[in-house]
Amino acid sequence: MTTITVQVDNEQNAVLLEKMLKALSFVGDVDIKTHQPNMVEEPRGSYQKLKKAIDNIEGNLMFNDIKDPSKWQSDLRDEWERNI
């Protein structure tokens, strides 16, 4: 018997791979080990990285000083305008 170890990037893909392996006639057993304690799951896309950073900020401390979002956006655009 030969053992193969495979790391899969997320739970959904792990479940899919497990089903595929169990369907093969020559696969004797499939042993799943999840969430190793010394591994940190890092988001892949820029949206996920930004979302994780915002979620990690305690108590919604971001943008507390903005009372009128429309005016705040307008002021930002005014800063970007150039007199050419």
Tab-separated table of N, CA and C in Angstrom:
chain	number	residue	atom	x	y	z
A	1	MET	N	0.837	-1.177	0.000
A	1	MET	CA	0.000	0.000	0.000
A	1	MET	C	0.885	1.245	0.000
A	2	THR	N	0.444	2.290	-0.699
A	2	THR	CA	1.135	3.574	-0.774
A	2	THR	C	0.209	4.663	-0.245
A	3	THR	N	0.777	5.592	0.542
A	3	THR	CA	0.000	6.700	1.089
A	3	THR	C	0.400	7.986	0.394
A	4	ILE	N	-0.591	8.778	0.021
A	4	ILE	CA	-0.360	10.071	-0.615
A	4	ILE	C	-0.984	11.138	0.270
A	5	THR	N	-0.243	12.207	0.556
A	5	THR	CA	-0.757	13.320	1.344
A	5	THR	C	-1.003	14.499	0.417
A	6	VAL	N	-2.185	15.099	0.524
A	6	VAL	CA	-2.576	16.204	-0.344
A	6	VAL	C	-3.094	17.338	0.526
A	7	GLN	N	-2.659	18.573	0.234
A	7	GLN	CA	-3.197	19.740	0.918
A	7	GLN	C	-4.123	20.465	-0.038
A	8	VAL	N	-5.315	20.813	0.455
A	8	VAL	CA	-6.323	21.487	-0.359
A	8	VAL	C	-6.593	22.847	0.255
A	9	ASP	N	-6.793	23.869	-0.595
A	9	ASP	CA	-6.864	25.252	-0.121
A	9	ASP	C	-8.120	25.623	0.652
A	10	ASN	N	-9.230	24.882	0.488
A	10	ASN	CA	-10.423	25.221	1.260
A	10	ASN	C	-11.285	23.986	1.492
A	11	GLU	N	-12.239	24.108	2.396
A	11	GLU	CA	-13.088	22.992	2.812
A	11	GLU	C	-13.940	22.463	1.664
A	12	GLN	N	-14.460	23.359	0.846
A	12	GLN	CA	-15.314	22.938	-0.265
A	12	GLN	C	-14.548	22.052	-1.243
A	13	ASN	N	-13.331	22.440	-1.579
A	13	ASN	CA	-12.512	21.624	-2.481
A	13	ASN	C	-12.119	20.304	-1.827
A	14	ALA	N	-11.910	20.318	-0.508
A	14	ALA	CA	-11.556	19.091	0.203
A	14	ALA	C	-12.700	18.081	0.128
A	15	VAL	N	-13.923	18.546	0.304
A	15	VAL	CA	-15.091	17.661	0.240
A	15	VAL	C	-15.231	17.078	-1.162
A	16	LEU	N	-15.043	17.909	-2.172
A	16	LEU	CA	-15.130	17.450	-3.558
A	16	LEU	C	-14.070	16.397	-3.855
A	17	LEU	N	-12.844	16.659	-3.432
A	17	LEU	CA	-11.761	15.698	-3.667
A	17	LEU	C	-12.017	14.389	-2.930
A	18	GLU	N	-12.519	14.479	-1.715
A	18	GLU	CA	-12.828	13.263	-0.948
A	18	GLU	C	-13.854	12.403	-1.684
A	19	LYS	N	-14.915	13.017	-2.212
A	19	LYS	CA	-15.933	12.270	-2.950
A	19	LYS	C	-15.343	11.612	-4.189
A	20	MET	N	-14.466	12.352	-4.885
A	20	MET	CA	-13.850	11.811	-6.094
A	20	MET	C	-12.964	10.613	-5.766
A	21	LEU	N	-12.168	10.731	-4.701
A	21	LEU	CA	-11.271	9.637	-4.339
A	21	LEU	C	-12.028	8.395	-3.889
A	22	LYS	N	-13.093	8.585	-3.117
A	22	LYS	CA	-13.875	7.446	-2.642
A	22	LYS	C	-14.568	6.718	-3.793
A	23	ALA	N	-14.812	7.423	-4.903
A	23	ALA	CA	-15.463	6.804	-6.052
A	23	ALA	C	-14.515	5.908	-6.851
A	24	LEU	N	-13.215	6.059	-6.634
A	24	LEU	CA	-12.238	5.248	-7.374
A	24	LEU	C	-12.125	3.856	-6.751
A	25	SER	N	-12.146	2.839	-7.591
A	25	SER	CA	-12.139	1.455	-7.094
A	25	SER	C	-10.810	1.062	-6.442
A	26	PHE	N	-9.719	1.669	-6.841
A	26	PHE	CA	-8.413	1.276	-6.319
A	26	PHE	C	-7.987	2.058	-5.074
A	27	VAL	N	-8.815	3.014	-4.606
A	27	VAL	CA	-8.499	3.769	-3.390
A	27	VAL	C	-9.064	3.003	-2.205
A	28	GLY	N	-8.176	2.622	-1.273
A	28	GLY	CA	-8.593	1.825	-0.127
A	28	GLY	C	-9.277	2.629	0.955
A	29	ASP	N	-8.721	3.782	1.324
A	29	ASP	CA	-9.272	4.571	2.418
A	29	ASP	C	-8.917	6.039	2.198
A	30	VAL	N	-9.792	6.925	2.635
A	30	VAL	CA	-9.539	8.358	2.560
A	30	VAL	C	-9.606	8.894	3.988
A	31	ASP	N	-8.491	9.445	4.472
A	31	ASP	CA	-8.419	9.977	5.833
A	31	ASP	C	-8.283	11.496	5.748
A	32	ILE	N	-9.242	12.218	6.326
A	32	ILE	CA	-9.269	13.678	6.257
A	32	ILE	C	-8.793	14.264	7.572
A	33	LYS	N	-7.833	15.180	7.509
A	33	LYS	CA	-7.360	15.931	8.671
A	33	LYS	C	-7.533	17.407	8.342
A	34	THR	N	-8.242	18.128	9.205
A	34	THR	CA	-8.521	19.527	8.919
A	34	THR	C	-7.926	20.454	9.973
A	35	HIS	N	-7.719	21.706	9.566
A	35	HIS	CA	-7.308	22.805	10.438
A	35	HIS	C	-6.108	22.474	11.318
A	36	GLN	N	-4.968	22.441	10.710
A	36	GLN	CA	-3.753	22.270	11.497
A	36	GLN	C	-3.514	23.540	12.296
A	37	PRO	N	-3.223	23.442	13.608
A	37	PRO	CA	-3.155	24.623	14.466
A	37	PRO	C	-2.054	25.616	14.118
A	38	ASN	N	-0.972	25.198	13.498
A	38	ASN	CA	0.128	26.113	13.202
A	38	ASN	C	0.020	26.759	11.823
A	39	MET	N	-1.062	26.488	11.100
A	39	MET	CA	-1.237	27.085	9.787
A	39	MET	C	-2.260	28.207	9.874
A	40	VAL	N	-1.979	29.329	9.241
A	40	VAL	CA	-2.883	30.462	9.220
A	40	VAL	C	-3.543	30.518	7.853
A	41	GLU	N	-4.870	30.621	7.856
A	41	GLU	CA	-5.588	30.715	6.580
A	41	GLU	C	-5.536	32.153	6.098
A	42	GLU	N	-4.950	32.353	4.954
A	42	GLU	CA	-4.765	33.694	4.387
A	42	GLU	C	-5.738	33.882	3.228
A	43	PRO	N	-6.510	34.961	3.238
A	43	PRO	CA	-7.410	35.203	2.119
A	43	PRO	C	-6.635	35.371	0.817
A	44	ARG	N	-7.207	34.949	-0.289
A	44	ARG	CA	-6.485	34.966	-1.559
A	44	ARG	C	-6.688	36.245	-2.352
A	45	GLY	N	-7.916	36.698	-2.515
A	45	GLY	CA	-8.177	37.862	-3.348
A	45	GLY	C	-8.052	39.164	-2.577
A	46	SER	N	-7.894	40.259	-3.321
A	46	SER	CA	-7.741	41.563	-2.681
A	46	SER	C	-9.009	41.947	-1.916
A	47	TYR	N	-10.182	41.596	-2.431
A	47	TYR	CA	-11.423	41.889	-1.720
A	47	TYR	C	-11.437	41.171	-0.371
A	48	GLN	N	-11.063	39.884	-0.371
A	48	GLN	CA	-11.067	39.110	0.866
A	48	GLN	C	-10.040	39.646	1.864
A	49	LYS	N	-8.873	40.078	1.376
A	49	LYS	CA	-7.854	40.638	2.265
A	49	LYS	C	-8.343	41.931	2.904
A	50	LEU	N	-8.981	42.784	2.108
A	50	LEU	CA	-9.510	44.042	2.625
A	50	LEU	C	-10.644	43.781	3.615
A	51	LYS	N	-11.525	42.842	3.291
A	51	LYS	CA	-12.636	42.504	4.180
A	51	LYS	C	-12.114	41.980	5.510
A	52	LYS	N	-11.089	41.136	5.467
A	52	LYS	CA	-10.522	40.583	6.699
A	52	LYS	C	-9.911	41.695	7.545
A	53	ALA	N	-9.218	42.628	6.923
A	53	ALA	CA	-8.610	43.742	7.665
A	53	ALA	C	-9.682	44.600	8.327
A	54	ILE	N	-10.756	44.888	7.607
A	54	ILE	CA	-11.841	45.692	8.167
A	54	ILE	C	-12.548	44.937	9.286
A	55	ASP	N	-12.766	43.641	9.104
A	55	ASP	CA	-13.431	42.831	10.127
A	55	ASP	C	-12.610	42.741	11.409
A	56	ASN	N	-11.284	42.840	11.291
A	56	ASN	CA	-10.418	42.730	12.466
A	56	ASN	C	-10.379	44.002	13.314
A	57	ILE	N	-10.888	45.104	12.785
A	57	ILE	CA	-10.898	46.357	13.532
A	57	ILE	C	-12.031	46.295	14.545
A	58	GLU	N	-11.709	46.562	15.815
A	58	GLU	CA	-12.684	46.420	16.892
A	58	GLU	C	-13.662	47.589	16.942
A	59	GLY	N	-14.921	47.268	17.183
A	59	GLY	CA	-15.931	48.266	17.478
A	59	GLY	C	-16.266	49.237	16.368
A	60	ASN	N	-16.077	48.863	15.138
A	60	ASN	CA	-16.400	49.754	14.017
A	60	ASN	C	-15.780	51.138	14.201
A	61	LEU	N	-14.493	51.188	14.438
A	61	LEU	CA	-13.798	52.447	14.675
A	61	LEU	C	-13.512	53.222	13.397
A	62	MET	N	-13.697	52.576	12.257
A	62	MET	CA	-13.401	53.246	11.000
A	62	MET	C	-14.506	54.227	10.633
A	63	PHE	N	-14.135	55.351	10.129
A	63	PHE	CA	-15.040	56.350	9.565
A	63	PHE	C	-16.027	56.935	10.576
A	64	ASN	N	-15.678	56.913	11.862
A	64	ASN	CA	-16.567	57.491	12.883
A	64	ASN	C	-16.712	58.995	12.735
A	65	ASP	N	-15.705	59.652	12.181
A	65	ASP	CA	-15.746	61.108	12.070
A	65	ASP	C	-16.549	61.595	10.865
A	66	ILE	N	-17.044	60.692	10.033
A	66	ILE	CA	-17.818	61.079	8.852
A	66	ILE	C	-19.291	61.150	9.240
A	67	LYS	N	-19.836	62.354	9.240
A	67	LYS	CA	-21.248	62.557	9.593
A	67	LYS	C	-22.138	62.531	8.353
A	68	ASP	N	-21.640	63.088	7.244
A	68	ASP	CA	-22.401	63.160	5.997
A	68	ASP	C	-21.564	62.511	4.885
A	69	PRO	N	-21.824	61.238	4.561
A	69	PRO	CA	-21.010	60.530	3.573
A	69	PRO	C	-20.976	61.196	2.202
A	70	SER	N	-22.097	61.794	1.770
A	70	SER	CA	-22.122	62.449	0.461
A	70	SER	C	-21.192	63.653	0.428
A	71	LYS	N	-21.226	64.446	1.485
A	71	LYS	CA	-20.341	65.613	1.566
A	71	LYS	C	-18.884	65.164	1.650
A	72	TRP	N	-18.636	64.123	2.410
A	72	TRP	CA	-17.272	63.599	2.547
A	72	TRP	C	-16.730	63.175	1.181
A	73	GLN	N	-17.543	62.451	0.394
A	73	GLN	CA	-17.128	62.041	-0.954
A	73	GLN	C	-16.901	63.253	-1.843
A	74	SER	N	-17.800	64.206	-1.767
A	74	SER	CA	-17.674	65.417	-2.577
A	74	SER	C	-16.384	66.159	-2.242
A	75	ASP	N	-16.059	66.266	-0.960
A	75	ASP	CA	-14.819	66.918	-0.538
A	75	ASP	C	-13.595	66.178	-1.068
A	76	LEU	N	-13.651	64.858	-1.094
A	76	LEU	CA	-12.536	64.078	-1.648
A	76	LEU	C	-12.351	64.375	-3.128
A	77	ARG	N	-13.449	64.421	-3.856
A	77	ARG	CA	-13.359	64.706	-5.293
A	77	ARG	C	-12.829	66.112	-5.532
A	78	ASP	N	-13.212	67.070	-4.699
A	78	ASP	CA	-12.713	68.438	-4.834
A	78	ASP	C	-11.196	68.490	-4.682
A	79	GLU	N	-10.654	67.652	-3.776
A	79	GLU	CA	-9.197	67.623	-3.597
A	79	GLU	C	-8.501	67.123	-4.847
A	80	TRP	N	-9.162	66.264	-5.617
A	80	TRP	CA	-8.533	65.640	-6.782
A	80	TRP	C	-8.605	66.531	-8.021
A	81	GLU	N	-9.478	67.502	-8.006
A	81	GLU	CA	-9.608	68.358	-9.184
A	81	GLU	C	-8.345	69.208	-9.361
A	82	ARG	N	-7.977	69.406	-10.613
A	82	ARG	CA	-6.808	70.214	-10.932
A	82	ARG	C	-7.225	71.339	-11.861
A	83	ASN	N	-6.654	72.460	-11.682
A	83	ASN	CA	-6.881	73.593	-12.599
A	83	ASN	C	-5.797	73.575	-13.665
A	84	ILE	N	-6.104	72.977	-14.790
A	84	ILE	CA	-5.104	72.875	-15.861
A	84	ILE	C	-5.436	73.848	-16.951
